[in-house]
CSV table of C-alpha atoms in Angstrom, one decimal:
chain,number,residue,atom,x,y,z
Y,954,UNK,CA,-10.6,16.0,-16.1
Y,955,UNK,CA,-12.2,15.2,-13.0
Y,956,UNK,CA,-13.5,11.5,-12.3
Y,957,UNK,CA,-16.6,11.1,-10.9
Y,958,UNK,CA,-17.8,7.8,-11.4
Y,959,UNK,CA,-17.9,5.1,-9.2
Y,960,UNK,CA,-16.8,1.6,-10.9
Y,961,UNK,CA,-16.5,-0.9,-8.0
Y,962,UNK,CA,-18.6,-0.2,-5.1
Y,963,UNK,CA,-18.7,-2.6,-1.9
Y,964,UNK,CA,-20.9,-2.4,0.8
Y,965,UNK,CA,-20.8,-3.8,4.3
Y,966,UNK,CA,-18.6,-6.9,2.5
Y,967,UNK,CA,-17.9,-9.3,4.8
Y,968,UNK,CA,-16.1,-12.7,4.8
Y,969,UNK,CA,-15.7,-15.2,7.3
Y,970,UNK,CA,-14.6,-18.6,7.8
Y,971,UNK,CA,-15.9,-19.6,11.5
Y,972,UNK,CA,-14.8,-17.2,14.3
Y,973,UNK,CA,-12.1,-15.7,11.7
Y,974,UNK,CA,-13.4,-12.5,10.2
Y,975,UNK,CA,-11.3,-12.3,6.9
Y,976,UNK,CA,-13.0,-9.0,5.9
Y,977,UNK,CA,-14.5,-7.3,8.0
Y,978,UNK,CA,-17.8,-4.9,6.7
Y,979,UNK,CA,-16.1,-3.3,3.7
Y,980,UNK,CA,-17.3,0.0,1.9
Y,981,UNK,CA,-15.4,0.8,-0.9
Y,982,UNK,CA,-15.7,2.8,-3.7
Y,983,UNK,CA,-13.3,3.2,-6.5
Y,984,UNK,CA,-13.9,5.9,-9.6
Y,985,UNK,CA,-13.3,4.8,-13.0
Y,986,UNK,CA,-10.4,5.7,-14.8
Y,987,UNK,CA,-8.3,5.7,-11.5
Y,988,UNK,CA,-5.2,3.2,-10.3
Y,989,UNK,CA,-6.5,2.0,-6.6
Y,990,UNK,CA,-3.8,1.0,-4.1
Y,991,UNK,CA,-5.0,-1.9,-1.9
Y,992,UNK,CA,-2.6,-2.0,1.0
Y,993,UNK,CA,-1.8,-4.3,3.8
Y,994,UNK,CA,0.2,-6.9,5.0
Y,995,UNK,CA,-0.1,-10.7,4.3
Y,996,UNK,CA,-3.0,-11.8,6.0
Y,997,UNK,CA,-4.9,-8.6,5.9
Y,998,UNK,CA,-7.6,-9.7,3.5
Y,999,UNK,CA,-6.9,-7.8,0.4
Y,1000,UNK,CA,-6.8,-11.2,-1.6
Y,1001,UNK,CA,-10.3,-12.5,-0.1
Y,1002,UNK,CA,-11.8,-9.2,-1.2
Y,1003,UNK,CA,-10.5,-9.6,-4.7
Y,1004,UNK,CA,-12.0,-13.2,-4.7
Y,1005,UNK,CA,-15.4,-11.6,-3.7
Y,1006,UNK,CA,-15.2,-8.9,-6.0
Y,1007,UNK,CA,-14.4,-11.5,-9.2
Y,1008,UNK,CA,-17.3,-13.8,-7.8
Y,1009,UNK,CA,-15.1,-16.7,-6.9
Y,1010,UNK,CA,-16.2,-16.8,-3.5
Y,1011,UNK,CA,-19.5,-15.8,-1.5
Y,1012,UNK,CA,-19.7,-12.9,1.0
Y,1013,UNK,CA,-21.0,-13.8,4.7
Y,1014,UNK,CA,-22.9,-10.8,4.2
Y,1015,UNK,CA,-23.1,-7.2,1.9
Y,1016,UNK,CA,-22.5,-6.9,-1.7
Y,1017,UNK,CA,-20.3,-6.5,-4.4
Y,1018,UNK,CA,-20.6,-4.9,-7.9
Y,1019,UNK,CA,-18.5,-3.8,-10.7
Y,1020,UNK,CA,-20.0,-1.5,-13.8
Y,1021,UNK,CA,-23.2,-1.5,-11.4
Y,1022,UNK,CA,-23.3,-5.8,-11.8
Y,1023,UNK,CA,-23.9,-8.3,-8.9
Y,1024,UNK,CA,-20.3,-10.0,-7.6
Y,1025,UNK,CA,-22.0,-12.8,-6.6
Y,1026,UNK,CA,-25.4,-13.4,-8.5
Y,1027,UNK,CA,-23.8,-12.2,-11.8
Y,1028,UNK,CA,-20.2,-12.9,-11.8
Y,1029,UNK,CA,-20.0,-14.4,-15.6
Y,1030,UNK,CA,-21.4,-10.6,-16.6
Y,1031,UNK,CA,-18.9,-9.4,-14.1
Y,1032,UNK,CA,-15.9,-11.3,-15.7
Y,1033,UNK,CA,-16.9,-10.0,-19.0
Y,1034,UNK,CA,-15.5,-6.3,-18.2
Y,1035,UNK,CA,-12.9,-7.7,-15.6
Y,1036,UNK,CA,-9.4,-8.9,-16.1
Y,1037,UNK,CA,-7.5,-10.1,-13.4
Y,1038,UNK,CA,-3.5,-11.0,-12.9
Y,1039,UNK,CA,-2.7,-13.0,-10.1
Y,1040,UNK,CA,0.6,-12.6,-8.0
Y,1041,UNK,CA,1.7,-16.0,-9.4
Y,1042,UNK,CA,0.2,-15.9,-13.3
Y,1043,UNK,CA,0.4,-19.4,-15.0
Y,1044,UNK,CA,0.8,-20.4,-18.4
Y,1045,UNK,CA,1.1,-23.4,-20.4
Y,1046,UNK,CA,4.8,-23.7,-20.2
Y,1047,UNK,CA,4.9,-26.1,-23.1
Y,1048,UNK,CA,3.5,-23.5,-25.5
Y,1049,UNK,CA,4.5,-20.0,-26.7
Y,1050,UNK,CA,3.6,-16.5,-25.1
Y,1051,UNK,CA,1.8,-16.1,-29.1
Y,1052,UNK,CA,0.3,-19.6,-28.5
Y,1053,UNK,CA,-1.0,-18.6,-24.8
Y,1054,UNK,CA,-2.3,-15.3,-25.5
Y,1055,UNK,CA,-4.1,-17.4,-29.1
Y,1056,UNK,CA,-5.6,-19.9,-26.5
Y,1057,UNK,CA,-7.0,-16.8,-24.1
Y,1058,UNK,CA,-8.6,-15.1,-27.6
Y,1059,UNK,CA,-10.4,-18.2,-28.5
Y,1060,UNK,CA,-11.5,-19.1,-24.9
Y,1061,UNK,CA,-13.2,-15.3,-25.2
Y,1062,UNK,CA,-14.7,-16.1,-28.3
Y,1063,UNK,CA,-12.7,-14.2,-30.7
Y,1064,UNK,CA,-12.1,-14.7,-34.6
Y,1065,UNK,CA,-8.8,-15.7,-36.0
Y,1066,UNK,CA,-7.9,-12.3,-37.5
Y,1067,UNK,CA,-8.9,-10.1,-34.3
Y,1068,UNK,CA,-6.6,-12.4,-32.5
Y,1069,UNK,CA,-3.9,-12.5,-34.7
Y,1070,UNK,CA,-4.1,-8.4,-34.7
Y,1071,UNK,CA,-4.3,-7.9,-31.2
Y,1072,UNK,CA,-1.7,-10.1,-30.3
Y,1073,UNK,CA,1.2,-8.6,-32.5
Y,1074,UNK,CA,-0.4,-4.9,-31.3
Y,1075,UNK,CA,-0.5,-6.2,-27.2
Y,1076,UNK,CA,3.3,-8.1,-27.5
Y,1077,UNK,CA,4.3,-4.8,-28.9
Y,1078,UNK,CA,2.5,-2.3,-26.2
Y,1079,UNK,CA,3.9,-5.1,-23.0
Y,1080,UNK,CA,7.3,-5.1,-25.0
Y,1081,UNK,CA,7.4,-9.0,-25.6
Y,1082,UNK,CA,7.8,-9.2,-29.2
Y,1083,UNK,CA,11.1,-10.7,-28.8
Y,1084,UNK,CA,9.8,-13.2,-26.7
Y,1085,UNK,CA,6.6,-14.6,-28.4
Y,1086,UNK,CA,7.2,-17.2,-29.8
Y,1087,UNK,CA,9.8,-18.5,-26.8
Y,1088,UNK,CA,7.6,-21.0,-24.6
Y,1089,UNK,CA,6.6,-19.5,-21.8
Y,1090,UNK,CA,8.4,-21.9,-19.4
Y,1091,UNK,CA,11.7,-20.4,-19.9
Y,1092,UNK,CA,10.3,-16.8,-19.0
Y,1093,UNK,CA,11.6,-14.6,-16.2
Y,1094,UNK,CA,8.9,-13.4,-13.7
Y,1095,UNK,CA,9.0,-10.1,-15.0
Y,1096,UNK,CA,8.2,-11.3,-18.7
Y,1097,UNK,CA,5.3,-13.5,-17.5
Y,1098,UNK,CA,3.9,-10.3,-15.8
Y,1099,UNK,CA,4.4,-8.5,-18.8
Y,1100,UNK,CA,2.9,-11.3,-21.1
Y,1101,UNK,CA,-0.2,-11.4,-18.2
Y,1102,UNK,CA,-0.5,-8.1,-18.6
Y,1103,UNK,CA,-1.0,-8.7,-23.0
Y,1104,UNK,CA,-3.8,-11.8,-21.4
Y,1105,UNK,CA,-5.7,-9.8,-19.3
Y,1106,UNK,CA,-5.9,-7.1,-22.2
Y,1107,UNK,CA,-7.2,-9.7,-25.1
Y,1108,UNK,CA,-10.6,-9.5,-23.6
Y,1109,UNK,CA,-10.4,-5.4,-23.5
Y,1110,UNK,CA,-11.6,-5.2,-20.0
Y,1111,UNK,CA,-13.2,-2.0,-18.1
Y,1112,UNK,CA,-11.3,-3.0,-14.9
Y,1113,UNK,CA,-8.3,-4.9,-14.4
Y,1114,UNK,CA,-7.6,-6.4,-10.6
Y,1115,UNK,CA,-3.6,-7.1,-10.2
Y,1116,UNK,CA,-2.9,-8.8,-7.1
Y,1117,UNK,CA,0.8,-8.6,-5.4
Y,1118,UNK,CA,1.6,-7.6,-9.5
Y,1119,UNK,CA,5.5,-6.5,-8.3
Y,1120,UNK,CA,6.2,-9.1,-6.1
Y,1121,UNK,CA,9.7,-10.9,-7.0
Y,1122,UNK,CA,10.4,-8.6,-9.7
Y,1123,UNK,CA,13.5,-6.9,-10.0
Y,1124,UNK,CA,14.1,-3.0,-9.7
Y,1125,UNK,CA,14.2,-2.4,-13.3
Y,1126,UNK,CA,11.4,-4.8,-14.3
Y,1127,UNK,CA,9.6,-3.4,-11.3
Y,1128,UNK,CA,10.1,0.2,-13.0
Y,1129,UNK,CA,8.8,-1.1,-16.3
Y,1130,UNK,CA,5.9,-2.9,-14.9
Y,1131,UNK,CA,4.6,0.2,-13.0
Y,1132,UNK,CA,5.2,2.6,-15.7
Y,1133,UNK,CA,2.9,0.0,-17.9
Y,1134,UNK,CA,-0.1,-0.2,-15.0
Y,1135,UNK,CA,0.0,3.4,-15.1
Y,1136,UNK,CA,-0.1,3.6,-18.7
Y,1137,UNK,CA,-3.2,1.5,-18.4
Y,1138,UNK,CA,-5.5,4.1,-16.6
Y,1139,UNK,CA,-4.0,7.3,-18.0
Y,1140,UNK,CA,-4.0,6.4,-21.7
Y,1141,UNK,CA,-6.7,3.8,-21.7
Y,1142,UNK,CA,-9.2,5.0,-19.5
Y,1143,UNK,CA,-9.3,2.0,-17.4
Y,1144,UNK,CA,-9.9,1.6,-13.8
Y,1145,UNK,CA,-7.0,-0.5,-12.1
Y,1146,UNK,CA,-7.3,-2.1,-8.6
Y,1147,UNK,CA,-3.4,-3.5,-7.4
Y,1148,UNK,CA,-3.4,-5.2,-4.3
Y,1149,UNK,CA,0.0,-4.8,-2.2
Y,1150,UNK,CA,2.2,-5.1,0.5
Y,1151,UNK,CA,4.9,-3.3,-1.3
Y,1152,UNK,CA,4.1,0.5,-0.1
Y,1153,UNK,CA,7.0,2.2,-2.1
Y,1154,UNK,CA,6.1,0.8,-5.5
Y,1155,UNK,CA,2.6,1.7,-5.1
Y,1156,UNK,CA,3.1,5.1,-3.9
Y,1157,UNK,CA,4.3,6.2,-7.6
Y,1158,UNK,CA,1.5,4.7,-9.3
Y,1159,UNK,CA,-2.3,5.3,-7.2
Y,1160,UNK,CA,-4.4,8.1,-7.2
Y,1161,UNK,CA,-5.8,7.1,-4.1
Y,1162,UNK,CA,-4.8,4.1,-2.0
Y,1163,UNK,CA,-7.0,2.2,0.9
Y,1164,UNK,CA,-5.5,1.0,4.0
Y,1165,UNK,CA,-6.3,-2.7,5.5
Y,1166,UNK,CA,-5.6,-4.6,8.6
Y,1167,UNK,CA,-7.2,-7.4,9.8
Y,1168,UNK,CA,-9.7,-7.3,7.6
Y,1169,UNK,CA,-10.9,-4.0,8.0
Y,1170,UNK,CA,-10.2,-1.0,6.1
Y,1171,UNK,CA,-9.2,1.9,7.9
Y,1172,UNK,CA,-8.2,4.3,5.9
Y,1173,UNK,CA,-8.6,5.6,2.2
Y,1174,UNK,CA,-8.0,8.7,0.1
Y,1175,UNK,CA,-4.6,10.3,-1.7
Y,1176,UNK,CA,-1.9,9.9,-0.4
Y,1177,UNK,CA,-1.5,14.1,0.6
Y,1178,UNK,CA,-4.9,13.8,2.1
Y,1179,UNK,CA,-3.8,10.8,4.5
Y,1180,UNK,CA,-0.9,12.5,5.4
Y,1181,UNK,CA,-2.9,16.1,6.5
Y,1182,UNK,CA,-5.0,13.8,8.1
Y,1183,UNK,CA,-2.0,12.4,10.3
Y,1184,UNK,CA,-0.5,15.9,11.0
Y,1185,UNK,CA,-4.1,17.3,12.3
Y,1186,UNK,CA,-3.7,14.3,14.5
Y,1187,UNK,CA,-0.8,15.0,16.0
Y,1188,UNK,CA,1.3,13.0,14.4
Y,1189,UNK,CA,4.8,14.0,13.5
Y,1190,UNK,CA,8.1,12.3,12.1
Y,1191,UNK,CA,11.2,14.8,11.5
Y,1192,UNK,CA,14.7,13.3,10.1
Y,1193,UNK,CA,17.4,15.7,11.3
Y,1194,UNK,CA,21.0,15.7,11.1
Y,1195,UNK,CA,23.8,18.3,13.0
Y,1196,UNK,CA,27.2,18.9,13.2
Y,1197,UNK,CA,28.7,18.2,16.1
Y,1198,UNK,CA,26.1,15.4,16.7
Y,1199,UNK,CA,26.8,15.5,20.8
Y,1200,UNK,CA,24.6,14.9,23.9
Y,1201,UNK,CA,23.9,18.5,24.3
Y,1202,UNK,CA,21.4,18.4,20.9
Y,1203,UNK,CA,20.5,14.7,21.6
Y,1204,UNK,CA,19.4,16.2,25.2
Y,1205,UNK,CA,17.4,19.7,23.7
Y,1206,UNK,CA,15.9,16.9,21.6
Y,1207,UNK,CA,14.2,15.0,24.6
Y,1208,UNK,CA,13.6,18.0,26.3
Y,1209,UNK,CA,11.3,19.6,23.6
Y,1210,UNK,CA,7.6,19.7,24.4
Y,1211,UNK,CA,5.9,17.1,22.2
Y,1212,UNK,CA,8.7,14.9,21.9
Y,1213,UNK,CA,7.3,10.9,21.6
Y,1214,UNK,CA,10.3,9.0,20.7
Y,1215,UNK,CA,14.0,10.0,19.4
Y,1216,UNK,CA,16.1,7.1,17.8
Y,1217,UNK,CA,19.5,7.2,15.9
Y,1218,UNK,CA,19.1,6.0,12.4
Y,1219,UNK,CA,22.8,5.6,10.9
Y,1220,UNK,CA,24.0,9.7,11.0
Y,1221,UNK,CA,20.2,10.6,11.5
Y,1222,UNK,CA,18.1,11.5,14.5
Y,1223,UNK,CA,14.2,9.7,13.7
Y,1224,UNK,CA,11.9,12.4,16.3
Y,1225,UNK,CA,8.6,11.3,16.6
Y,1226,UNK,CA,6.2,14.1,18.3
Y,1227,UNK,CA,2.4,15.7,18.2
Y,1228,UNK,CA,3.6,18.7,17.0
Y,1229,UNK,CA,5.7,20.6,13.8
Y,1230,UNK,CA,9.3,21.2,16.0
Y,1231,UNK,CA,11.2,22.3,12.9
Y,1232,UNK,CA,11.3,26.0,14.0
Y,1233,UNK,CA,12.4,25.7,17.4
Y,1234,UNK,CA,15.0,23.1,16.2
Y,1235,UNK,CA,16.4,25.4,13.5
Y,1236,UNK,CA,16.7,28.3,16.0
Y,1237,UNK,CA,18.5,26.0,18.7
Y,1238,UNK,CA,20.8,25.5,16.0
Y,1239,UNK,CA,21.2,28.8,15.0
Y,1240,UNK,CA,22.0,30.0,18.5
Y,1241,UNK,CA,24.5,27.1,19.7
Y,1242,UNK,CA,26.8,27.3,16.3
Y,1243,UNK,CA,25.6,24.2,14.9
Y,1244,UNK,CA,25.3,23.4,11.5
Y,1245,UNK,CA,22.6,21.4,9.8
Y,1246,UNK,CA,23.2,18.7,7.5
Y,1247,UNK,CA,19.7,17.2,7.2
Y,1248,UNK,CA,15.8,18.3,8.1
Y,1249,UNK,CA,12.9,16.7,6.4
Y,1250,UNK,CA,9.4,16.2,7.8
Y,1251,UNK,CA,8.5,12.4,6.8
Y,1252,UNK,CA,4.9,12.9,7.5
Y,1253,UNK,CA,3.7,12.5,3.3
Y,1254,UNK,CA,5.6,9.3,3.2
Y,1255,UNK,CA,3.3,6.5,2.4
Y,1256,UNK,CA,5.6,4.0,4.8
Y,1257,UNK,CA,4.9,6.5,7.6
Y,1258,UNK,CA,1.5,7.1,6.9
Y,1259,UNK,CA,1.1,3.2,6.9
Y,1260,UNK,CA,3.0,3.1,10.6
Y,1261,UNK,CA,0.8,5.4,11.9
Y,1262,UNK,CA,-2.6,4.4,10.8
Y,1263,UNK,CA,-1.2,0.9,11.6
Y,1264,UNK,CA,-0.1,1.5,15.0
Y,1265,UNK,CA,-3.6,3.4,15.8
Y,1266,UNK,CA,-5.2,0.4,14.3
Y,1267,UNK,CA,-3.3,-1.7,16.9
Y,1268,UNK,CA,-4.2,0.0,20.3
Y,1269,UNK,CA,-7.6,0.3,19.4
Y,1270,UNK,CA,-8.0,-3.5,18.8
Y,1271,UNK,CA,-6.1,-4.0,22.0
Y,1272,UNK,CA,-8.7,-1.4,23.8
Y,1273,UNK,CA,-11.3,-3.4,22.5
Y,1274,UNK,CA,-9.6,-6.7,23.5
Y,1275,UNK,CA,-9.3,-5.4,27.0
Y,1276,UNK,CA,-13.1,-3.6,27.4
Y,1277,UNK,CA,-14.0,-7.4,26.3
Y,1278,UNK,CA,-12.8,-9.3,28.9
Y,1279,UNK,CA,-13.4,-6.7,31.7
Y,1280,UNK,CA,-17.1,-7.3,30.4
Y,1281,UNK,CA,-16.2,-10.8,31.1
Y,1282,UNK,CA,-14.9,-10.3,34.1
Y,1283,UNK,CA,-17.7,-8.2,35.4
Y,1284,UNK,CA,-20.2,-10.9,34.4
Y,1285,UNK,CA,-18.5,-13.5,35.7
Y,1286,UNK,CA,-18.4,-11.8,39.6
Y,1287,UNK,CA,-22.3,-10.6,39.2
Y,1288,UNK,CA,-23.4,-14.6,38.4
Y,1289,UNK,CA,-21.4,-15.0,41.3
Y,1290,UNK,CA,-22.6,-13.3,43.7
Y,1291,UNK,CA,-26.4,-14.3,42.3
């Protein structure tokens, strides 16, 4: 079934801390029910929009609201239908994972029994029953995201924010941890927000994903979409791989109309171009007794889509960097000659 509604909605969210825009005139809007990917590197601001959008810190300008409620002027109602993990979740290490998640029930004003009953049901769903009544200071980072995961869900929230939620986990706890987010939003109804640097990990879990450098977002939709988007653009990756791999195939390579870039990647020619040359390279082959190993167009991967939007991102800042100080420049030589 389709999902319409918007949960979280930002507009024109901006945070800055002196001359150092942190995030830069946001609009966002993320439907209910879906998993949001947040992506950027360190630094990008993903982690100063979460603060904004959990009320923890004020906007230089725009708004915020989750479930149609004020970020900033109502962010007690706003914690009320939001949980949120951290990349580093703490507990009381002295005390159980049953004694934490007790401690979380009573500081959201639960009774005794409904604690008691969620916990044994949430330890079961995160798959920490074994572990409950360890203390918590002896967990893994995997079981502490796990158990974070059974805290966030003791208040039953609409929305859950995870920031960095697979960072230092390993591949198998990573797998169980994603496999549990998803669960979260397909079987639960609830809208997930994960802010990451990790593009693979987050590629097998969002319905749509939002792109972020520098503060600005500049990109969003599914994954597919982004990557049409690239290929109307003219922007092409092909992995191919030939037998004999000589300088007459390297050289048709370089030769081909559209050609950017061609690099060696272990047994693999990387061809970066503005247009699909998988027909004309098959036919080459075909005609000069070659046989191929290895053809793919990377142009759906998430990790390319990232470069490319990234790279775009890049040489228009620099264009703008440049159109700057020729302004300067320019004013500079008419107060002169004043």
């Amino acid at each position: 079934m389709a999902v319409n509604k918007t949960i979280i909605c930002t507009q024109g969210l901006t945070k800055a801390y002196g001359s150092k825009v942190a995030v830069n005139h946001l609009d966002l809007s993320i439907r209910e029910g879906e998993v949001f990917g947040l992506l950027g590197p360190n630094g990008a601001g993903k982690t100063t929009t979460i603060l904004m959008l959990l009320g923890l810190t004020e906007p230089t300008l725009g708004s915020a609201q989750i479930g149609g409620i004020d970020c900033t002027r109502n962010s007690i109602q706003v914690k009320r239908i939001t949980g949120y993990l951290p990349d580093n979740v703490g507990f009381y290490p002295d005390m159980s994972g049953r004694e934490n998640l007790k401690f979380t029930g009573r500081l959201n004003g639960l009774d005794e029994k409904t604690i008691n009953e969620k916990i044994e049901v949430l330890l079961e769903r995160v798959g920490m029953t074994y572990a409950a009544d360890q203390k918590t200071g002896t967990y893994s980072k995997g079981m502490r995201q796990r158990l974070g995961i059974a805290d966030v869900l003791m208040k039953d929230p609409k929305v859950i924010i995870l920031d960095e939620p697979t960072l230092g986990l390993d591949p198998e706890g990573m797998r169980e941890f994603l496999h549990l987010i998803k669960q979260l939003a397909a079987e639960d109804g609830r809208t997930v927000l994960v802010s990451s640097h990790q593009l693979y990990q987050i590629q097998q879990i969002c319905d749509r994903v939002g792109i972020f450098v520098s503060g600005s977002l500049i990109a969003s939709g599914r994954i597919e979409e982004l990557g049409r988007q690239m290929a109307k653009e003219g922007h092409y990756v092909l992995e191919v791989a030939v037998h004999p791999c000589d300088d007459k195939f390297l050289s048709f390579l370089h030769s081909m109309a559209g050609v950017l870039a061609v690099e060696k990647e272990g047994e693999k020619f990387i061809v970066q171009s503005g247009r699909d040359l998988r027909k004309e390279i098959t036919a080459f082959l075909g005609q000069n007794d070659y046989t191929l190993l290895h053809l793919r167009q990377k142009g759906g991967d998430l990790d390319e889509i990232y470069r490319c939007y990234f790279e775009k991102a890049e040489q228009e800042s620099e264009k703008d960097d440049e159109n700057r100080k020729s302004r300067r420049s320019s004013g500079k030589k008419r107060t002169g000659r004043a």
